């Protein structure tokens, strides 16, 4: 056998990665026509020069805003938010829960706003699916190019209060969910923060029940942490 024709296991692995990326792009509709993709693959199998299918360029996922978090004890942080905004009783009960903590040292974080549809869901995902750190890490790896070397993660719970306090120019009618580890409210229900502004102009920090089987709308706008991937 001519050893020049042998393919190594490493090369086969590279082919498998390229194949997966092709399948992912086709499923996402990145290529204009499924039949064109099939025709190109068939041409390669037959040793012919394929006609390249039209490629739709996938838009990147951009950073939303940066915020300062940490460096403020939780009682002082809550009072700061209450001094300038409306705070629901349930949101306050999350802060008073012992599971709510704050960082000792202030740091700046980047954020990104994504919807379940951005993650590729075609049905309403449950909280367990949507806020699973492992799934977020895997999705970030699959979309590394579109995320420009960043990873999408859950936010620390205190970020909900800092975002409310610093996001003073929130447009009327906007509702943002905070992607975080859930904290039990005063009724014993696992919840997350929401930062919203009603059409009437009032700006709120509220909390919303998000039990494991709660189904999120495909259009819900959710704030995640955007962190530079450490290599």
PDB file of C-alpha atoms in Angstrom:
ATOM      1  CA  UNK A   1       0.000   0.000   0.000  1.00  0.00           C
ATOM      2  CA  UNK A   2       1.229   3.498  -0.793  1.00  0.00           C
ATOM      3  CA  UNK A   3       1.776   5.058   2.640  1.00  0.00           C
ATOM      4  CA  UNK A   4       1.263   8.514   1.131  1.00  0.00           C
ATOM      5  CA  UNK A   5      -2.467   7.773   0.889  1.00  0.00           C
ATOM      6  CA  UNK A   6      -2.863   6.908   4.561  1.00  0.00           C
ATOM      7  CA  UNK A   7      -4.845   9.288   6.772  1.00  0.00           C
ATOM      8  CA  UNK A   8      -3.891   9.600  10.403  1.00  0.00           C
ATOM      9  CA  UNK A   9      -6.324   9.437  13.301  1.00  0.00           C
ATOM     10  CA  UNK A  10      -5.571  13.091  13.977  1.00  0.00           C
ATOM     11  CA  UNK A  11      -6.548  14.042  10.445  1.00  0.00           C
ATOM     12  CA  UNK A  12      -9.757  12.024  10.750  1.00  0.00           C
ATOM     13  CA  UNK A  13     -10.473  13.946  13.944  1.00  0.00           C
ATOM     14  CA  UNK A  14      -9.999  17.228  12.093  1.00  0.00           C
ATOM     15  CA  UNK A  15     -12.415  15.996   9.416  1.00  0.00           C
ATOM     16  CA  UNK A  16     -14.986  15.112  12.077  1.00  0.00           C
ATOM     17  CA  UNK A  17     -14.715  18.613  13.562  1.00  0.00           C
ATOM     18  CA  UNK A  18     -15.207  20.192  10.134  1.00  0.00           C
ATOM     19  CA  UNK A  19     -18.155  17.874   9.498  1.00  0.00           C
ATOM     20  CA  UNK A  20     -19.777  18.887  12.785  1.00  0.00           C
ATOM     21  CA  UNK A  21     -19.300  22.565  11.954  1.00  0.00           C
ATOM     22  CA  UNK A  22     -20.889  22.003   8.542  1.00  0.00           C
ATOM     23  CA  UNK A  23     -23.900  20.254  10.084  1.00  0.00           C
ATOM     24  CA  UNK A  24     -24.263  23.040  12.657  1.00  0.00           C
ATOM     25  CA  UNK A  25     -24.194  25.738   9.999  1.00  0.00           C
ATOM     26  CA  UNK A  26     -26.675  23.916   7.771  1.00  0.00           C
ATOM     27  CA  UNK A  27     -29.060  23.408  10.704  1.00  0.00           C
ATOM     28  CA  UNK A  28     -28.800  27.081  11.632  1.00  0.00           C
ATOM     29  CA  UNK A  29     -29.583  28.113   8.077  1.00  0.00           C
ATOM     30  CA  UNK A  30     -26.168  29.663   7.514  1.00  0.00           C
ATOM     31  CA  UNK A  31     -26.060  28.232   4.010  1.00  0.00           C
ATOM     32  CA  UNK A  32     -28.640  29.524   1.568  1.00  0.00           C
ATOM     33  CA  UNK A  33     -29.828  26.272   0.054  1.00  0.00           C
ATOM     34  CA  UNK A  34     -29.759  22.728   1.476  1.00  0.00           C
ATOM     35  CA  UNK A  35     -29.779  21.154  -2.000  1.00  0.00           C
ATOM     36  CA  UNK A  36     -26.685  23.169  -2.954  1.00  0.00           C
ATOM     37  CA  UNK A  37     -24.872  21.805   0.090  1.00  0.00           C
ATOM     38  CA  UNK A  38     -25.815  18.231  -0.808  1.00  0.00           C
ATOM     39  CA  UNK A  39     -24.727  18.741  -4.409  1.00  0.00           C
ATOM     40  CA  UNK A  40     -21.352  20.087  -3.296  1.00  0.00           C
ATOM     41  CA  UNK A  41     -20.784  17.099  -0.996  1.00  0.00           C
ATOM     42  CA  UNK A  42     -21.730  14.664  -3.768  1.00  0.00           C
ATOM     43  CA  UNK A  43     -19.313  16.362  -6.147  1.00  0.00           C
ATOM     44  CA  UNK A  44     -16.469  15.878  -3.649  1.00  0.00           C
ATOM     45  CA  UNK A  45     -17.380  12.183  -3.247  1.00  0.00           C
ATOM     46  CA  UNK A  46     -17.224  11.768  -7.033  1.00  0.00           C
ATOM     47  CA  UNK A  47     -13.884  13.553  -7.250  1.00  0.00           C
ATOM     48  CA  UNK A  48     -15.307  16.577  -9.043  1.00  0.00           C
ATOM     49  CA  UNK A  49     -14.891  20.276  -8.382  1.00  0.00           C
ATOM     50  CA  UNK A  50     -17.944  21.346  -6.346  1.00  0.00           C
ATOM     51  CA  UNK A  51     -19.889  24.532  -6.818  1.00  0.00           C
ATOM     52  CA  UNK A  52     -19.547  26.305  -3.457  1.00  0.00           C
ATOM     53  CA  UNK A  53     -22.914  26.865  -1.771  1.00  0.00           C
ATOM     54  CA  UNK A  54     -23.823  30.410  -0.841  1.00  0.00           C
ATOM     55  CA  UNK A  55     -22.826  31.162   2.718  1.00  0.00           C
ATOM     56  CA  UNK A  56     -24.815  33.473   4.925  1.00  0.00           C
ATOM     57  CA  UNK A  57     -22.417  35.224   7.276  1.00  0.00           C
ATOM     58  CA  UNK A  58     -23.496  34.600  10.846  1.00  0.00           C
ATOM     59  CA  UNK A  59     -23.678  37.803  12.909  1.00  0.00           C
ATOM     60  CA  UNK A  60     -21.416  37.973  15.915  1.00  0.00           C
ATOM     61  CA  UNK A  61     -22.632  38.138  19.488  1.00  0.00           C
ATOM     62  CA  UNK A  62     -21.542  41.531  20.786  1.00  0.00           C
ATOM     63  CA  UNK A  63     -20.890  42.801  24.289  1.00  0.00           C
ATOM     64  CA  UNK A  64     -23.768  44.803  25.721  1.00  0.00           C
ATOM     65  CA  UNK A  65     -22.387  46.910  28.597  1.00  0.00           C
ATOM     66  CA  UNK A  66     -19.777  46.872  31.345  1.00  0.00           C
ATOM     67  CA  UNK A  67     -20.721  47.232  35.016  1.00  0.00           C
ATOM     68  CA  UNK A  68     -18.905  47.600  38.317  1.00  0.00           C
ATOM     69  CA  UNK A  69     -19.839  45.002  40.929  1.00  0.00           C
ATOM     70  CA  UNK A  70     -18.544  44.147  44.388  1.00  0.00           C
ATOM     71  CA  UNK A  71     -17.071  46.290  47.124  1.00  0.00           C
ATOM     72  CA  UNK A  72     -20.429  47.062  48.769  1.00  0.00           C
ATOM     73  CA  UNK A  73     -22.075  45.108  51.590  1.00  0.00           C
ATOM     74  CA  UNK A  74     -25.467  43.759  50.642  1.00  0.00           C
ATOM     75  CA  UNK A  75     -27.505  45.921  53.028  1.00  0.00           C
ATOM     76  CA  UNK A  76     -25.811  49.080  51.779  1.00  0.00           C
ATOM     77  CA  UNK A  77     -26.243  47.928  48.193  1.00  0.00           C
ATOM     78  CA  UNK A  78     -29.946  47.318  48.690  1.00  0.00           C
ATOM     79  CA  UNK A  79     -30.407  50.753  50.266  1.00  0.00           C
ATOM     80  CA  UNK A  80     -28.570  52.359  47.358  1.00  0.00           C
ATOM     81  CA  UNK A  81     -30.909  50.743  44.849  1.00  0.00           C
ATOM     82  CA  UNK A  82     -34.019  51.551  46.898  1.00  0.00           C
ATOM     83  CA  UNK A  83     -32.962  55.205  47.045  1.00  0.00           C
ATOM     84  CA  UNK A  84     -33.252  55.579  43.279  1.00  0.00           C
ATOM     85  CA  UNK A  85     -35.557  52.811  42.058  1.00  0.00           C
ATOM     86  CA  UNK A  86     -38.599  50.756  42.916  1.00  0.00           C
ATOM     87  CA  UNK A  87     -37.741  47.409  44.550  1.00  0.00           C
ATOM     88  CA  UNK A  88     -40.352  44.669  44.851  1.00  0.00           C
ATOM     89  CA  UNK A  89     -40.829  42.799  48.108  1.00  0.00           C
ATOM     90  CA  UNK A  90     -39.780  39.542  46.487  1.00  0.00           C
ATOM     91  CA  UNK A  91     -36.571  41.119  45.137  1.00  0.00           C
ATOM     92  CA  UNK A  92     -35.763  42.412  48.612  1.00  0.00           C
ATOM     93  CA  UNK A  93     -36.370  38.963  50.074  1.00  0.00           C
ATOM     94  CA  UNK A  94     -33.754  37.511  47.694  1.00  0.00           C
ATOM     95  CA  UNK A  95     -31.200  39.997  48.969  1.00  0.00           C
ATOM     96  CA  UNK A  96     -32.058  39.145  52.565  1.00  0.00           C
ATOM     97  CA  UNK A  97     -31.540  35.436  51.921  1.00  0.00           C
ATOM     98  CA  UNK A  98     -28.249  34.164  53.338  1.00  0.00           C
ATOM     99  CA  UNK A  99     -27.403  32.701  49.914  1.00  0.00           C
ATOM    100  CA  UNK A 100     -27.132  36.237  48.539  1.00  0.00           C
ATOM    101  CA  UNK A 101     -23.541  37.430  48.915  1.00  0.00           C
ATOM    102  CA  UNK A 102     -21.395  40.253  47.573  1.00  0.00           C
ATOM    103  CA  UNK A 103     -17.761  40.447  46.548  1.00  0.00           C
ATOM    104  CA  UNK A 104     -15.378  42.185  48.931  1.00  0.00           C
ATOM    105  CA  UNK A 105     -13.423  43.858  46.130  1.00  0.00           C
ATOM    106  CA  UNK A 106     -14.897  45.900  43.286  1.00  0.00           C
ATOM    107  CA  UNK A 107     -14.360  44.629  39.753  1.00  0.00           C
ATOM    108  CA  UNK A 108     -15.607  45.454  36.277  1.00  0.00           C
ATOM    109  CA  UNK A 109     -17.520  42.851  34.302  1.00  0.00           C
ATOM    110  CA  UNK A 110     -18.774  42.707  30.731  1.00  0.00           C
ATOM    111  CA  UNK A 111     -22.281  41.553  29.879  1.00  0.00           C
ATOM    112  CA  UNK A 112     -24.215  40.288  26.901  1.00  0.00           C
ATOM    113  CA  UNK A 113     -27.960  40.135  26.271  1.00  0.00           C
ATOM    114  CA  UNK A 114     -29.190  36.924  24.653  1.00  0.00           C
ATOM    115  CA  UNK A 115     -32.545  35.247  24.077  1.00  0.00           C
ATOM    116  CA  UNK A 116     -33.329  31.528  24.123  1.00  0.00           C
ATOM    117  CA  UNK A 117     -33.699  31.798  20.341  1.00  0.00           C
ATOM    118  CA  UNK A 118     -30.087  33.046  20.126  1.00  0.00           C
ATOM    119  CA  UNK A 119     -29.029  29.781  21.770  1.00  0.00           C
ATOM    120  CA  UNK A 120     -30.781  27.853  19.004  1.00  0.00           C
ATOM    121  CA  UNK A 121     -33.849  26.736  20.937  1.00  0.00           C
ATOM    122  CA  UNK A 122     -36.889  26.150  18.755  1.00  0.00           C
ATOM    123  CA  UNK A 123     -39.158  25.436  21.716  1.00  0.00           C
ATOM    124  CA  UNK A 124     -39.390  27.110  25.084  1.00  0.00           C
ATOM    125  CA  UNK A 125     -36.477  25.850  27.227  1.00  0.00           C
ATOM    126  CA  UNK A 126     -36.821  25.098  30.915  1.00  0.00           C
ATOM    127  CA  UNK A 127     -34.800  26.888  33.579  1.00  0.00           C
ATOM    128  CA  UNK A 128     -32.750  23.726  34.079  1.00  0.00           C
ATOM    129  CA  UNK A 129     -31.783  23.740  30.395  1.00  0.00           C
ATOM    130  CA  UNK A 130     -31.270  27.464  29.922  1.00  0.00           C
ATOM    131  CA  UNK A 131     -29.210  28.241  33.024  1.00  0.00           C
ATOM    132  CA  UNK A 132     -27.058  25.112  33.023  1.00  0.00           C
ATOM    133  CA  UNK A 133     -23.392  26.238  33.337  1.00  0.00           C
ATOM    134  CA  UNK A 134     -22.113  23.171  31.465  1.00  0.00           C
ATOM    135  CA  UNK A 135     -24.426  23.796  28.542  1.00  0.00           C
ATOM    136  CA  UNK A 136     -23.414  27.473  28.472  1.00  0.00           C
ATOM    137  CA  UNK A 137     -19.753  26.475  28.331  1.00  0.00           C
ATOM    138  CA  UNK A 138     -20.369  24.004  25.511  1.00  0.00           C
ATOM    139  CA  UNK A 139     -22.410  26.545  23.558  1.00  0.00           C
ATOM    140  CA  UNK A 140     -19.645  29.123  24.012  1.00  0.00           C
ATOM    141  CA  UNK A 141     -17.079  26.688  22.621  1.00  0.00           C
ATOM    142  CA  UNK A 142     -19.292  25.948  19.624  1.00  0.00           C
ATOM    143  CA  UNK A 143     -19.697  29.685  18.969  1.00  0.00           C
ATOM    144  CA  UNK A 144     -16.160  30.762  19.853  1.00  0.00           C
ATOM    145  CA  UNK A 145     -15.672  32.639  16.586  1.00  0.00           C
ATOM    146  CA  UNK A 146     -18.913  34.556  16.908  1.00  0.00           C
ATOM    147  CA  UNK A 147     -18.100  35.374  20.546  1.00  0.00           C
ATOM    148  CA  UNK A 148     -14.615  36.607  19.629  1.00  0.00           C
ATOM    149  CA  UNK A 149     -12.875  34.363  22.122  1.00  0.00           C
ATOM    150  CA  UNK A 150     -15.286  34.988  25.005  1.00  0.00           C
ATOM    151  CA  UNK A 151     -17.466  32.640  27.034  1.00  0.00           C
ATOM    152  CA  UNK A 152     -21.008  33.198  28.274  1.00  0.00           C
ATOM    153  CA  UNK A 153     -21.582  32.524  31.974  1.00  0.00           C
ATOM    154  CA  UNK A 154     -24.072  33.111  34.756  1.00  0.00           C
ATOM    155  CA  UNK A 155     -23.780  36.377  36.653  1.00  0.00           C
ATOM    156  CA  UNK A 156     -23.258  36.592  40.409  1.00  0.00           C
ATOM    157  CA  UNK A 157     -26.600  37.466  42.006  1.00  0.00           C
ATOM    158  CA  UNK A 158     -25.396  40.866  43.193  1.00  0.00           C
ATOM    159  CA  UNK A 159     -24.991  41.913  39.548  1.00  0.00           C
ATOM    160  CA  UNK A 160     -28.766  42.276  39.363  1.00  0.00           C
ATOM    161  CA  UNK A 161     -28.664  45.153  41.863  1.00  0.00           C
ATOM    162  CA  UNK A 162     -25.614  46.790  40.319  1.00  0.00           C
ATOM    163  CA  UNK A 163     -27.143  46.629  36.844  1.00  0.00           C
ATOM    164  CA  UNK A 164     -30.350  48.185  38.162  1.00  0.00           C
ATOM    165  CA  UNK A 165     -28.396  50.956  39.868  1.00  0.00           C
ATOM    166  CA  UNK A 166     -26.122  51.746  36.913  1.00  0.00           C
ATOM    167  CA  UNK A 167     -28.568  51.222  34.035  1.00  0.00           C
ATOM    168  CA  UNK A 168     -30.373  54.513  34.500  1.00  0.00           C
ATOM    169  CA  UNK A 169     -31.117  55.096  30.809  1.00  0.00           C
ATOM    170  CA  UNK A 170     -33.182  51.928  30.388  1.00  0.00           C
ATOM    171  CA  UNK A 171     -35.815  52.450  27.671  1.00  0.00           C
ATOM    172  CA  UNK A 172     -39.493  52.328  28.575  1.00  0.00           C
ATOM    173  CA  UNK A 173     -41.109  48.925  28.247  1.00  0.00           C
ATOM    174  CA  UNK A 174     -37.847  46.946  28.458  1.00  0.00           C
ATOM    175  CA  UNK A 175     -37.623  43.857  30.656  1.00  0.00           C
ATOM    176  CA  UNK A 176     -34.265  42.178  31.302  1.00  0.00           C
ATOM    177  CA  UNK A 177     -33.859  38.898  33.166  1.00  0.00           C
ATOM    178  CA  UNK A 178     -30.657  38.276  35.120  1.00  0.00           C
ATOM    179  CA  UNK A 179     -29.009  34.918  34.409  1.00  0.00           C
ATOM    180  CA  UNK A 180     -27.888  33.797  37.861  1.00  0.00           C
ATOM    181  CA  UNK A 181     -27.948  30.941  40.313  1.00  0.00           C
ATOM    182  CA  UNK A 182     -31.490  31.054  41.668  1.00  0.00           C
ATOM    183  CA  UNK A 183     -32.175  32.186  45.211  1.00  0.00           C
ATOM    184  CA  UNK A 184     -35.246  31.278  47.235  1.00  0.00           C
ATOM    185  CA  UNK A 185     -37.706  34.126  47.824  1.00  0.00           C
ATOM    186  CA  UNK A 186     -39.818  34.736  50.921  1.00  0.00           C
ATOM    187  CA  UNK A 187     -42.414  32.209  49.711  1.00  0.00           C
ATOM    188  CA  UNK A 188     -39.768  29.500  49.288  1.00  0.00           C
ATOM    189  CA  UNK A 189     -39.702  29.721  45.492  1.00  0.00           C
ATOM    190  CA  UNK A 190     -36.426  29.701  43.492  1.00  0.00           C
ATOM    191  CA  UNK A 191     -36.232  33.046  41.691  1.00  0.00           C
ATOM    192  CA  UNK A 192     -34.030  35.365  39.637  1.00  0.00           C
ATOM    193  CA  UNK A 193     -33.879  39.156  39.426  1.00  0.00           C
ATOM    194  CA  UNK A 194     -35.453  41.224  36.680  1.00  0.00           C
ATOM    195  CA  UNK A 195     -34.502  44.781  35.725  1.00  0.00           C
ATOM    196  CA  UNK A 196     -37.391  46.557  34.044  1.00  0.00           C
ATOM    197  CA  UNK A 197     -38.924  49.872  33.193  1.00  0.00           C
ATOM    198  CA  UNK A 198     -42.664  50.165  32.760  1.00  0.00           C
ATOM    199  CA  UNK A 199     -44.160  52.248  29.971  1.00  0.00           C
ATOM    200  CA  UNK A 200     -45.186  54.766  32.611  1.00  0.00           C
ATOM    201  CA  UNK A 201     -41.512  55.416  33.335  1.00  0.00           C
ATOM    202  CA  UNK A 202     -40.948  53.739  36.714  1.00  0.00           C
ATOM    203  CA  UNK A 203     -37.801  51.642  36.909  1.00  0.00           C
ATOM    204  CA  UNK A 204     -37.901  48.468  38.977  1.00  0.00           C
ATOM    205  CA  UNK A 205     -35.792  45.715  40.415  1.00  0.00           C
ATOM    206  CA  UNK A 206     -38.115  42.760  40.712  1.00  0.00           C
ATOM    207  CA  UNK A 207     -37.844  39.004  41.156  1.00  0.00           C
ATOM    208  CA  UNK A 208     -39.559  36.292  39.163  1.00  0.00           C
ATOM    209  CA  UNK A 209     -40.177  32.686  40.085  1.00  0.00           C
ATOM    210  CA  UNK A 210     -38.097  30.364  37.898  1.00  0.00           C
ATOM    211  CA  UNK A 211     -38.585  26.802  39.084  1.00  0.00           C
ATOM    212  CA  UNK A 212     -36.676  24.030  37.263  1.00  0.00           C
ATOM    213  CA  UNK A 213     -39.500  23.319  34.787  1.00  0.00           C
ATOM    214  CA  UNK A 214     -40.414  26.963  34.185  1.00  0.00           C
ATOM    215  CA  UNK A 215     -40.512  27.554  30.425  1.00  0.00           C
ATOM    216  CA  UNK A 216     -38.847  30.682  29.093  1.00  0.00           C
ATOM    217  CA  UNK A 217     -40.198  32.552  26.083  1.00  0.00           C
ATOM    218  CA  UNK A 218     -37.952  32.364  23.030  1.00  0.00           C
ATOM    219  CA  UNK A 219     -37.890  36.165  22.983  1.00  0.00           C
ATOM    220  CA  UNK A 220     -37.015  36.743  26.666  1.00  0.00           C
ATOM    221  CA  UNK A 221     -34.011  39.084  26.897  1.00  0.00           C
ATOM    222  CA  UNK A 222     -31.543  37.727  29.439  1.00  0.00           C
ATOM    223  CA  UNK A 223     -28.326  39.302  30.723  1.00  0.00           C
ATOM    224  CA  UNK A 224     -25.334  36.964  30.989  1.00  0.00           C
ATOM    225  CA  UNK A 225     -21.716  37.538  31.925  1.00  0.00           C
ATOM    226  CA  UNK A 226     -19.300  37.763  29.003  1.00  0.00           C
ATOM    227  CA  UNK A 227     -15.823  36.728  30.081  1.00  0.00           C
ATOM    228  CA  UNK A 228     -12.632  36.590  28.045  1.00  0.00           C
ATOM    229  CA  UNK A 229     -11.650  32.949  27.665  1.00  0.00           C
ATOM    230  CA  UNK A 230      -8.469  32.045  29.495  1.00  0.00           C
ATOM    231  CA  UNK A 231      -6.158  29.955  27.303  1.00  0.00           C
TER     232      UNK A 231
END
